[in-house]
Tab-separated table of C-alpha atoms and ligand atoms in Angstrom:
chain	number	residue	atom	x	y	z
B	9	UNK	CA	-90.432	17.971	138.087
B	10	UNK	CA	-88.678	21.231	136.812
B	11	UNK	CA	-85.940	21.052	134.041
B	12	UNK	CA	-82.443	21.456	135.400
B	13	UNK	CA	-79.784	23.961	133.393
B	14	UNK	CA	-75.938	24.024	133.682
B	15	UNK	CA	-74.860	27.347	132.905
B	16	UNK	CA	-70.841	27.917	132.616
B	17	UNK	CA	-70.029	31.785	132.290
B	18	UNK	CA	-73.016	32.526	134.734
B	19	UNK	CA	-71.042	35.433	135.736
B	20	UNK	CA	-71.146	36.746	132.834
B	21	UNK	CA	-73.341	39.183	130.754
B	22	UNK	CA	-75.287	36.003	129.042
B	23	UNK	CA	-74.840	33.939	131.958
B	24	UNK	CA	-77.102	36.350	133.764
B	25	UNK	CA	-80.273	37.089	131.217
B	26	UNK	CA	-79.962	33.368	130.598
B	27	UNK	CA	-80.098	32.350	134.567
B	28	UNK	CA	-83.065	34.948	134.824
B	29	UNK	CA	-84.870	33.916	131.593
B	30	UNK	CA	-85.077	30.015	132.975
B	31	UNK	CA	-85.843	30.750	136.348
B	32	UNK	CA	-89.088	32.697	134.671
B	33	UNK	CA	-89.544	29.570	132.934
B	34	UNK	CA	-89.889	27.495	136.056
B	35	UNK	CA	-85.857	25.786	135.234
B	36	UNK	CA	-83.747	24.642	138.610
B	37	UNK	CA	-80.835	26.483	137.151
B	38	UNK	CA	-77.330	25.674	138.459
B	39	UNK	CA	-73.936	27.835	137.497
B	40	UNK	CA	-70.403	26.576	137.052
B	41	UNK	CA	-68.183	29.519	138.957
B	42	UNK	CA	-64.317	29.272	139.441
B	43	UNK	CA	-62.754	30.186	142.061
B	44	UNK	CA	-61.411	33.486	143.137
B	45	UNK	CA	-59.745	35.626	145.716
B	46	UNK	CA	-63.112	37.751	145.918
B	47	UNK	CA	-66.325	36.772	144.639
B	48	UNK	CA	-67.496	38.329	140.912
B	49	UNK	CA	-71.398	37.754	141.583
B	50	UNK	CA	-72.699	41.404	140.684
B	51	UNK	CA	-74.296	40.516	138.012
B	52	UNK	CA	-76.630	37.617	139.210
B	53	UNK	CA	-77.001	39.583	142.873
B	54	UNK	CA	-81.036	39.881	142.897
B	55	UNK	CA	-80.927	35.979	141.477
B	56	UNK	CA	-78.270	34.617	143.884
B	57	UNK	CA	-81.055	32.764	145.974
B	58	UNK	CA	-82.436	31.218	143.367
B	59	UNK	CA	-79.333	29.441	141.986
B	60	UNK	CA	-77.048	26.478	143.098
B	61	UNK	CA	-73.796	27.458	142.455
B	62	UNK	CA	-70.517	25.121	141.539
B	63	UNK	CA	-67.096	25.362	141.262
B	64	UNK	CA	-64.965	24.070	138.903
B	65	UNK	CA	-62.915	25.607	135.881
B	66	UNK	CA	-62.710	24.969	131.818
B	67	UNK	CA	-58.861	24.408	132.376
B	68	UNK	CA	-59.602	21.522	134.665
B	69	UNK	CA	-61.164	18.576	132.949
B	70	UNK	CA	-62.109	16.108	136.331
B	71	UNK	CA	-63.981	19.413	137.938
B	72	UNK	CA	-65.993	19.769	134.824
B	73	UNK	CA	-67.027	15.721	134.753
B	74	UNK	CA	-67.381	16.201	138.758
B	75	UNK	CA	-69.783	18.620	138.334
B	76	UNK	CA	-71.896	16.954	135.248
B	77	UNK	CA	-72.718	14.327	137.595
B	78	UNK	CA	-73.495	15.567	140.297
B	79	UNK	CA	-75.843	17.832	138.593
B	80	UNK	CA	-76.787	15.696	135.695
B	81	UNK	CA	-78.745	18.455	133.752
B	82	UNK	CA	-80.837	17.966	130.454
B	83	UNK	CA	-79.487	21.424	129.174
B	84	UNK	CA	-76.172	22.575	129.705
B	85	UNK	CA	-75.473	25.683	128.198
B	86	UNK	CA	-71.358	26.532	127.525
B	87	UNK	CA	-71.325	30.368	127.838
B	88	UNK	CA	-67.689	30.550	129.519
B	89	UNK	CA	-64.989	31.810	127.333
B	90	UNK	CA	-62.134	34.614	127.435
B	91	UNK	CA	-64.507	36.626	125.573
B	92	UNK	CA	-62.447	39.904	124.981
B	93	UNK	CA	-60.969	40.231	121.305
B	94	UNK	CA	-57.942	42.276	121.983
B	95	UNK	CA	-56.449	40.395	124.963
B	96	UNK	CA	-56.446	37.086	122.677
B	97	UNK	CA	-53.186	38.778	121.067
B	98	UNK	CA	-52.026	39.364	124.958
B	99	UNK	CA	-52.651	35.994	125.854
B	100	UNK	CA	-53.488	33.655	122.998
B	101	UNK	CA	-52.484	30.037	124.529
B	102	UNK	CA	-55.105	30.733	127.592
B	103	UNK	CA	-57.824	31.766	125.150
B	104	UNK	CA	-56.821	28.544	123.352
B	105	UNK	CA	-57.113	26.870	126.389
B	106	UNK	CA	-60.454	28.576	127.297
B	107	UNK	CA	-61.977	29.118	124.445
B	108	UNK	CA	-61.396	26.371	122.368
B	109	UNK	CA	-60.549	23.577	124.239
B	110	UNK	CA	-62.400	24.179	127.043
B	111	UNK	CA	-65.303	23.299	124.822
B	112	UNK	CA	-64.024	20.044	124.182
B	113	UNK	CA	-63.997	19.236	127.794
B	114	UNK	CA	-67.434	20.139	128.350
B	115	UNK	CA	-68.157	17.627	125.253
B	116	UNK	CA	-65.992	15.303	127.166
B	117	UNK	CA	-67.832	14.880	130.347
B	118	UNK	CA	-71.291	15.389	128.305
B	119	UNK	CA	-70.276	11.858	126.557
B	120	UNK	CA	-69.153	10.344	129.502
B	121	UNK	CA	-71.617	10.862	132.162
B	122	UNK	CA	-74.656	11.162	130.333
B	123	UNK	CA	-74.963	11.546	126.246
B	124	UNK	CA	-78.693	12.854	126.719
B	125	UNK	CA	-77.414	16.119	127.603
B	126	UNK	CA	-78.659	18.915	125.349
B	127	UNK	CA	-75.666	21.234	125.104
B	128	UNK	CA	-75.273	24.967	123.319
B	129	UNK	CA	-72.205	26.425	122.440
B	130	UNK	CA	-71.997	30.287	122.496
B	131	UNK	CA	-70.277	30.864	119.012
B	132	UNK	CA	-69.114	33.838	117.832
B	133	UNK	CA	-69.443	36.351	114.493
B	134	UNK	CA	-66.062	37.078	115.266
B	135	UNK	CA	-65.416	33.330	113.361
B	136	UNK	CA	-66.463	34.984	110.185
B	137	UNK	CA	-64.048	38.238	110.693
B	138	UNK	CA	-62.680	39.189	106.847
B	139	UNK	CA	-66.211	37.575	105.579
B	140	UNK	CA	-66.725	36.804	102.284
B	141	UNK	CA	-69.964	37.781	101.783
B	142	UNK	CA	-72.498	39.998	103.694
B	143	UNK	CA	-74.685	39.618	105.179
B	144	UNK	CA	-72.750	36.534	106.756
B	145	UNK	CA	-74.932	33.004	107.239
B	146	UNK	CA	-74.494	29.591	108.598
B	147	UNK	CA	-72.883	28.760	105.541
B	148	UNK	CA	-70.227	31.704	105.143
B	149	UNK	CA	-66.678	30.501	105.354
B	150	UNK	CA	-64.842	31.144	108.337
B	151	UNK	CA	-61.615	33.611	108.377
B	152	UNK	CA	-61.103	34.415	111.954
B	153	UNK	CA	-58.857	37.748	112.112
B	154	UNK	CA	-57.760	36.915	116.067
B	155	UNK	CA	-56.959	33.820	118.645
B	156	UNK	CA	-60.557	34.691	119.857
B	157	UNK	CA	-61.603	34.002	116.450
B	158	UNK	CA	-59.909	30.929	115.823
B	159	UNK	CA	-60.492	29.312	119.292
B	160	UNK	CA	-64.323	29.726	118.357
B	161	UNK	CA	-64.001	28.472	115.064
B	162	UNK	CA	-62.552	25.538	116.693
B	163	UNK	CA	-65.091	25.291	119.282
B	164	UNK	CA	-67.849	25.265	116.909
B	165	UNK	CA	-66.183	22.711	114.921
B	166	UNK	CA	-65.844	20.592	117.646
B	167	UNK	CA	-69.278	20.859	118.762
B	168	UNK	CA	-70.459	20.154	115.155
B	169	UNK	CA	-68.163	17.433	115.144
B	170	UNK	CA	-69.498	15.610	118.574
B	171	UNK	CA	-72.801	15.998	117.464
B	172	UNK	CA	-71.767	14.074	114.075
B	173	UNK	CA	-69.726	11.205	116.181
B	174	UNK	CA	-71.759	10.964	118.824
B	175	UNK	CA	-75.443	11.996	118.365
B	176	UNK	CA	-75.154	14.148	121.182
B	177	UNK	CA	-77.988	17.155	120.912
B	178	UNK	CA	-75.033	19.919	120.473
B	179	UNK	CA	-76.300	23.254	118.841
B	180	UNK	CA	-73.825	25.692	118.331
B	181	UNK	CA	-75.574	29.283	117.956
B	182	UNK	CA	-73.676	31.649	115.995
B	183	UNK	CA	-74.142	34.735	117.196
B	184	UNK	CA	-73.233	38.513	116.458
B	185	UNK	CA	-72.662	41.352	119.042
B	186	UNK	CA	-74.847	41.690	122.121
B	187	UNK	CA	-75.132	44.048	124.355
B	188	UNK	CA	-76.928	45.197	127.830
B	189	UNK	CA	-76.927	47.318	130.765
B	190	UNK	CA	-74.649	44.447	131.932
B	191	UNK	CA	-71.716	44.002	129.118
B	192	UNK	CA	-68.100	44.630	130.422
B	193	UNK	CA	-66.973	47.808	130.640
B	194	UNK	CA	-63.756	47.394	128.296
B	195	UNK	CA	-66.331	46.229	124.892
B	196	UNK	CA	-67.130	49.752	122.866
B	197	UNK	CA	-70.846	50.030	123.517
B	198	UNK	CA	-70.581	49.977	127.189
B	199	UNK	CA	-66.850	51.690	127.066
B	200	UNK	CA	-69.025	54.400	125.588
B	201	UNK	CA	-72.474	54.726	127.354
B	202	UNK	CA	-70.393	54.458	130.960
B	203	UNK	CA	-68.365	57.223	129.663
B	204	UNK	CA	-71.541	58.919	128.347
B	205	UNK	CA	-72.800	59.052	131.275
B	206	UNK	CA	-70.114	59.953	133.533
B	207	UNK	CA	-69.194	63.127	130.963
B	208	UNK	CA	-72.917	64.246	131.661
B	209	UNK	CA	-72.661	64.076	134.881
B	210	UNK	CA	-69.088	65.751	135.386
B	211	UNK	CA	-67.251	63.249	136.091
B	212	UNK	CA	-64.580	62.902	132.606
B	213	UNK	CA	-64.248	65.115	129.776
B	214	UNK	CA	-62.251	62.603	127.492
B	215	UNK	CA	-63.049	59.669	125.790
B	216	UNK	CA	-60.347	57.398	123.838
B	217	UNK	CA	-61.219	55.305	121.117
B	218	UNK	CA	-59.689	53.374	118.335
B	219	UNK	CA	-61.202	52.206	114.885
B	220	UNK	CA	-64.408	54.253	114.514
B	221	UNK	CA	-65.368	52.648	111.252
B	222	UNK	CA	-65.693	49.418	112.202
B	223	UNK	CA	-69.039	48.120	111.512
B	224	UNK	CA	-71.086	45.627	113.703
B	225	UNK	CA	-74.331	44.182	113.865
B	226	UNK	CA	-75.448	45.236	117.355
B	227	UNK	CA	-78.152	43.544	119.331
B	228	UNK	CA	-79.733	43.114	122.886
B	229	UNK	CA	-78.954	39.874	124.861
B	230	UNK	CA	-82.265	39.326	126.280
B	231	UNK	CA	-82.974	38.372	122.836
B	232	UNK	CA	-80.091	36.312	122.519
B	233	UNK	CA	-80.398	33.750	124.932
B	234	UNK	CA	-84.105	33.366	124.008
B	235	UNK	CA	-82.576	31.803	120.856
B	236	UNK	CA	-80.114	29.756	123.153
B	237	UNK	CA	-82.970	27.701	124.620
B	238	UNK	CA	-85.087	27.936	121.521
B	239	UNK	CA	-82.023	25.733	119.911
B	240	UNK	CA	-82.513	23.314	122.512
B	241	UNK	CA	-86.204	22.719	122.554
B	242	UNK	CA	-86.091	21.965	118.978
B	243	UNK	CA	-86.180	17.839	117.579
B	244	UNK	CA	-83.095	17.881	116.355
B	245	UNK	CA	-79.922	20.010	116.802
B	246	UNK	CA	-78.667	22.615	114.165
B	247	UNK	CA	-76.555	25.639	113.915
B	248	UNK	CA	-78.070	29.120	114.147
B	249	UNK	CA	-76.955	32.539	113.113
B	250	UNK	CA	-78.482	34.908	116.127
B	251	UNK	CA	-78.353	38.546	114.311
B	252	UNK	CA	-80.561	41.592	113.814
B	253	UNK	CA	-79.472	42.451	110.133
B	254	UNK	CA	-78.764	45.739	111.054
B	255	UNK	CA	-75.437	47.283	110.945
B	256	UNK	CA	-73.921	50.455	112.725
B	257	UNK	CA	-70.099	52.047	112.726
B	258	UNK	CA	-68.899	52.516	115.972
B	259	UNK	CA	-69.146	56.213	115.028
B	260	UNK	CA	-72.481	55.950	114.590
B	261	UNK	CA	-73.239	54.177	118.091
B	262	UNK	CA	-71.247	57.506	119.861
B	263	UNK	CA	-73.713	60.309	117.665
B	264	UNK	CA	-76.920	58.707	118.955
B	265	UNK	CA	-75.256	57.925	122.715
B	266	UNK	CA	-74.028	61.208	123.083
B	267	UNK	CA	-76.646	63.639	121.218
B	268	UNK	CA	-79.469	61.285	123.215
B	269	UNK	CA	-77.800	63.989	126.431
B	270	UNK	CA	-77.377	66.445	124.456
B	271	UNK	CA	-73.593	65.919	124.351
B	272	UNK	CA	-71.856	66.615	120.796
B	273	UNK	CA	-69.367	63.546	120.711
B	274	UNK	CA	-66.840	65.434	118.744
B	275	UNK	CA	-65.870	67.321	121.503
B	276	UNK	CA	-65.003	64.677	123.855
B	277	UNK	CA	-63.837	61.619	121.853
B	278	UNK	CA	-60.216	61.451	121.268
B	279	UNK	CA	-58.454	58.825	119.201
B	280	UNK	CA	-55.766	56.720	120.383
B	281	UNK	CA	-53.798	54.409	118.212
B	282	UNK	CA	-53.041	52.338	120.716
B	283	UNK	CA	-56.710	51.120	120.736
B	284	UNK	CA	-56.756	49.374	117.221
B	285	UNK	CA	-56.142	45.907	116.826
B	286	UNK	CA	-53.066	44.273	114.591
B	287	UNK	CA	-55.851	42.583	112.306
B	288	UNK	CA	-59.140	44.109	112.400
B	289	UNK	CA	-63.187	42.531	111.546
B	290	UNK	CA	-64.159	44.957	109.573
B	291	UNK	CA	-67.735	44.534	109.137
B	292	UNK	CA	-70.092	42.539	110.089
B	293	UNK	CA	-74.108	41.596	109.514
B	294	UNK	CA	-75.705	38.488	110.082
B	295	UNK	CA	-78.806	37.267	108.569
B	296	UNK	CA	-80.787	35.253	110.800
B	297	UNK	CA	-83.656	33.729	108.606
B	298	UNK	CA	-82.835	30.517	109.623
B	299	UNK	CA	-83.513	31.385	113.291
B	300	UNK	CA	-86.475	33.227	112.059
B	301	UNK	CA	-88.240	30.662	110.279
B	302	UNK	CA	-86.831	27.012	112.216
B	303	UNK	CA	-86.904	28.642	115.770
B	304	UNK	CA	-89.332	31.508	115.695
B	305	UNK	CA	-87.037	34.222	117.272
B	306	UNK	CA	-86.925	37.653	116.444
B	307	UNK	CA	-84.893	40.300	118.273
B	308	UNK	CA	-87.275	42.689	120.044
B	309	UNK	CA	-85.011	45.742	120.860
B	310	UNK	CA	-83.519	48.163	118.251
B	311	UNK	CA	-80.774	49.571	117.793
B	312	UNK	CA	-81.794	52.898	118.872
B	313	UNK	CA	-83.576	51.389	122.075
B	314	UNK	CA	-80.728	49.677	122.883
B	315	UNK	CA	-78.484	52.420	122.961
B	316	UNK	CA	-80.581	54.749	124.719
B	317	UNK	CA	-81.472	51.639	127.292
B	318	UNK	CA	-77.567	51.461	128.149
B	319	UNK	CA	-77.018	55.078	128.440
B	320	UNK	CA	-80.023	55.708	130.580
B	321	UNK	CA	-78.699	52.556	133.299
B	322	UNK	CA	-74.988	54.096	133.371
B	323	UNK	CA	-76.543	57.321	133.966
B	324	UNK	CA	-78.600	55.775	136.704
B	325	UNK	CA	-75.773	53.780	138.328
B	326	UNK	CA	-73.158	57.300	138.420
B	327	UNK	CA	-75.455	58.926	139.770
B	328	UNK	CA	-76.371	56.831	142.747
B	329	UNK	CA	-72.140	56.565	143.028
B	330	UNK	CA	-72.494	60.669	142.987
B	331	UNK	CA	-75.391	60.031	145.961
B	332	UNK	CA	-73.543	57.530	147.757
B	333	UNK	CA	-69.782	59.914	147.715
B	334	UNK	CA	-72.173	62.177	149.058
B	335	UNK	CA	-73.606	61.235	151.634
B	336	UNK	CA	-70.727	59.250	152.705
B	337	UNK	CA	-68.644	62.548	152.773
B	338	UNK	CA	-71.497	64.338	154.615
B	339	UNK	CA	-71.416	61.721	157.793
S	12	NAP	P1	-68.489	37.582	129.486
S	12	NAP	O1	-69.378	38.613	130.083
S	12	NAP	O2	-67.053	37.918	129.236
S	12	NAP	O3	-68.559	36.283	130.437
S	12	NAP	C1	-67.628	35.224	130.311
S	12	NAP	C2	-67.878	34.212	131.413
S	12	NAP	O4	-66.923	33.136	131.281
S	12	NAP	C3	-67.699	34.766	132.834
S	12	NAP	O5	-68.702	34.227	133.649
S	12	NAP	C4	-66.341	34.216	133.234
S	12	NAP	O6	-66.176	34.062	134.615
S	12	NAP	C5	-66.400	32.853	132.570
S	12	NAP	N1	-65.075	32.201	132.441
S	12	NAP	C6	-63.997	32.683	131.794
S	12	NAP	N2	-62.977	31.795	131.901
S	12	NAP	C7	-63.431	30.757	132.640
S	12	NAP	C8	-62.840	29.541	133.111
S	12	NAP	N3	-61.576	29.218	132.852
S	12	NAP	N4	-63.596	28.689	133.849
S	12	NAP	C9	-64.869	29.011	134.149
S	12	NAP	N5	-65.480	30.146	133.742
S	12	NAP	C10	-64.766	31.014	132.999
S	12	NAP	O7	-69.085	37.068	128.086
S	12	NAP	P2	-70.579	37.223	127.498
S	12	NAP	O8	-70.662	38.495	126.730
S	12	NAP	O9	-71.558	36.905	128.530
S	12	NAP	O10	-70.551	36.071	126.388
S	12	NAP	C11	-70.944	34.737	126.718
S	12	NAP	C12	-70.357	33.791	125.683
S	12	NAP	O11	-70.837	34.130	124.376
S	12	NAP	C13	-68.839	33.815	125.576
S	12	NAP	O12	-68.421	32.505	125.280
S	12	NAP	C14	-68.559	34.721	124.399
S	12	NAP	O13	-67.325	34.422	123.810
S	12	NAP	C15	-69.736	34.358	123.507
S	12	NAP	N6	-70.177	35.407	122.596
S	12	NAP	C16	-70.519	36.628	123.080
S	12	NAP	C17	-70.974	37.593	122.217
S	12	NAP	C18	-71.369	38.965	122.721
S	12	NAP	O14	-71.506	39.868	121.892
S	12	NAP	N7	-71.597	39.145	124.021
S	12	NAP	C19	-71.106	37.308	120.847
S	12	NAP	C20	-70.752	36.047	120.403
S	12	NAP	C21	-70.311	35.086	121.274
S	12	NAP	P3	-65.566	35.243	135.559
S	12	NAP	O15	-66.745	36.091	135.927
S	12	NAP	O16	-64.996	34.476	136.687
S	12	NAP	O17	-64.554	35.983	134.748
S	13	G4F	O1	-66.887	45.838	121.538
S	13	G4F	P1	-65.751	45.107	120.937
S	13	G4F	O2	-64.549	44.915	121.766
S	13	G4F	O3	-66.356	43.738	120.399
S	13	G4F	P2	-65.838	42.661	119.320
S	13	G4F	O4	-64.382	42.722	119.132
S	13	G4F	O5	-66.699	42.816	118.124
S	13	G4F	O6	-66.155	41.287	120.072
S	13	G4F	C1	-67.396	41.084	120.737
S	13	G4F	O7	-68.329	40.538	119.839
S	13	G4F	C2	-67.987	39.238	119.326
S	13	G4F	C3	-69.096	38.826	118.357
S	13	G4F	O8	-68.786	39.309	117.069
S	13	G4F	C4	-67.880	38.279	120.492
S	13	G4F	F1	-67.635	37.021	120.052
S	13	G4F	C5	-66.787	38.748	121.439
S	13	G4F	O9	-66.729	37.863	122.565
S	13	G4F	C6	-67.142	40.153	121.918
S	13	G4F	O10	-68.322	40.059	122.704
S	13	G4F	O11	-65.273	45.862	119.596
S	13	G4F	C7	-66.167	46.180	118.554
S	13	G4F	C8	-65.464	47.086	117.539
S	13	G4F	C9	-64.111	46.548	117.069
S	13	G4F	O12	-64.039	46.647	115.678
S	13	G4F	C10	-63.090	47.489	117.701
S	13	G4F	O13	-61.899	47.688	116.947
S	13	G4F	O14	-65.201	48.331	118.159
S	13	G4F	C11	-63.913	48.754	117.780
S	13	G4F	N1	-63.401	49.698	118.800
S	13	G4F	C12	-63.073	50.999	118.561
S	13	G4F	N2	-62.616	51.571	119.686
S	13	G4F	C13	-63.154	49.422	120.077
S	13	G4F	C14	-62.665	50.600	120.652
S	13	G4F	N3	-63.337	48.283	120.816
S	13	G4F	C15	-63.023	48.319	122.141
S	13	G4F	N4	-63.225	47.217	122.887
S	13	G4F	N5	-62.509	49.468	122.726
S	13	G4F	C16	-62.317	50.626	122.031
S	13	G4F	O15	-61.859	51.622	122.573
């Protein structure tokens, strides 16, 4: 019989590789959704007929049990988060409710309907924000710099913390930026290849940006979710810090995006105060031997690969926009 997966967040940017990366592995994969005025599907489109999906919401703790048994999965993978640093300042008692203890309820229906769930929590660099050392590992203090970063500190601690009550099989991976043809359009790397790619093709001159120093360690999520289930096949559950070991300035990720069309970035990106944050992370590298050695995984896409990857799909996608205004104007 195939393996079942709960994915919340399947919406998502990770929701989707992850859906797609179980399917391939022969998984019945089922998606926790919530509900809204119009559906939010885009990204899982060309998988929608594979996938059973659910409604219910983190904020609601009886949907969340509801849907645990009625599913009863052996994996269940929490992915679903306000995810976006700067609106944690803009709204930091629904990230708290999201973020942090929306993780608890997940724990809280794992115990209750079935312990033997396998469950991953998708924890965050962002936990380690002023680090004290670098490159940061699973041992690194935590000083979160935002409500993001303390919700996830929480969540991880609460995972860690079920999994030391309990026994339940609760990994939480720790893991630094990722990034795809499919990341929101309001995190920098996409911010920048859409605009990229719309300056090429005539469609904006201007780009504004905030803190071009900050550093990250920048890395594709195909790879990432490989090391999701790669936690959860293991004998016994652990912590992971998913990373490439590379790190890039945000100045540096606009040179190779724009000079890859020939663009000189100078010339179109404008800085706006407005854009930096009241406490910034301002650097950030992982080191991922534990992964490495305990789980096997390696990231397969560089830095250079990955950039050039996202500009060449934004390019893609304006342009069949461009087509589409055009022939739509023409009939
Ligand atoms: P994302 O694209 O922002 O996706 C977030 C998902 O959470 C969406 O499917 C969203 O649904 C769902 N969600 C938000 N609030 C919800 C609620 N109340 N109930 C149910 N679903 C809800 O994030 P991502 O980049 O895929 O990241 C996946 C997870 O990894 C997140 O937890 C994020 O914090 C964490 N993480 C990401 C990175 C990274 O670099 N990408 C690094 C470290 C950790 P809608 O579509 O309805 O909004
Ligand atoms: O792309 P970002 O918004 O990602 P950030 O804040 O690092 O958070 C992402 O990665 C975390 C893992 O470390 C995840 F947990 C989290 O969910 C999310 O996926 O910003 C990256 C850097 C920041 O230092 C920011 O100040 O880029 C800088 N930046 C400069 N100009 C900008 C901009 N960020 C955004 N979003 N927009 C700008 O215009």
């Amino acid at each position: 019989m195939a393996r079942r997966a709960l994915i919340t967040g399947i919406t998502g940017q990770d929701g989707a590789y992850l859906a797609q990366f179980l399917l391939d592995k022969g998984y019945e994969v089922h998606g926790m959704v919530r509900r809204a005025s119009t559906e939010n599907f885009e990204r899982i489109a060309n998988l929608r007929d594979r996938l059973v999906l659910h409604q219910a919401d983190l904020l609601d703790q009886l949907s969340i049990i509801t849907l645990i048994s009625e599913v009863r999965p052996q994996e269940l993978y929490n992915l679903a988060a306000q995810s976006f640093v700067p609106t944690s300042w803009l709204q930091p008692l629904l990230t708290s409710e999201f973020t942090a203890l929306g993780v608890t309820r997940v724990l809280e229906a794992i115990r209750l309907v079935d312990p033997t769930i396998r469950f991953f929590q998708a924890s965050s660099s962002e936990m380690f924000g002023e680090a004290r050392e670098e490159p940061q590992n699973e041992r690194t203090p935590f000083w979160p710099r935002s409500p993001y970063g303390v919700a996830k500190a929480y969540g991880h601690w609460i995972t860690v913390n079920y999994r030391e009550s309990y026994g339940i099989f609760a990994c939480s991976g720790i893991m630094f930026n990722h990034e795809s043809p499919l990341r929101g359009k309001e995190f920098v790397t996409r911010k920048i290849t859409d605009a990229v790619a719309r300056i090429k093709l005539g469609r904006q001159d201007k780009l504004k940006l905030g803190n071009l120093d900050a550093r990250r360690d920048w890395g594709y999520a195909g790879d990432f979710v490989r090391a999701m289930w790669l936690m959860l096949q293991q004998d016994k559950p652990d912590d992971y810090v998913v990373a490439t070991g590379r790190q890039h300035t945000v100045r540096e990720f606009c040179e190779l995006a724009f000079s890859y069309v020939g663009l000189d970035w100078q010339e179109h990106v404008e800085i706006d105060p407005a854009l930096f944050r009241p406490a910034e992370v301002n650097r950030l590298r992982g080191d991922a031997t534990k992964a490495r050695t305990v789980l096997g995984w390696e990231p397969t896409v560089t830095f250079e690969q990955l950039v050039r990857m996202m500009v060449d799909a934004d390019l893609e996608r304006v342009q069949a926009e461009l087509a589409q205004e055009v022939s739509s104007g023409g009939s």
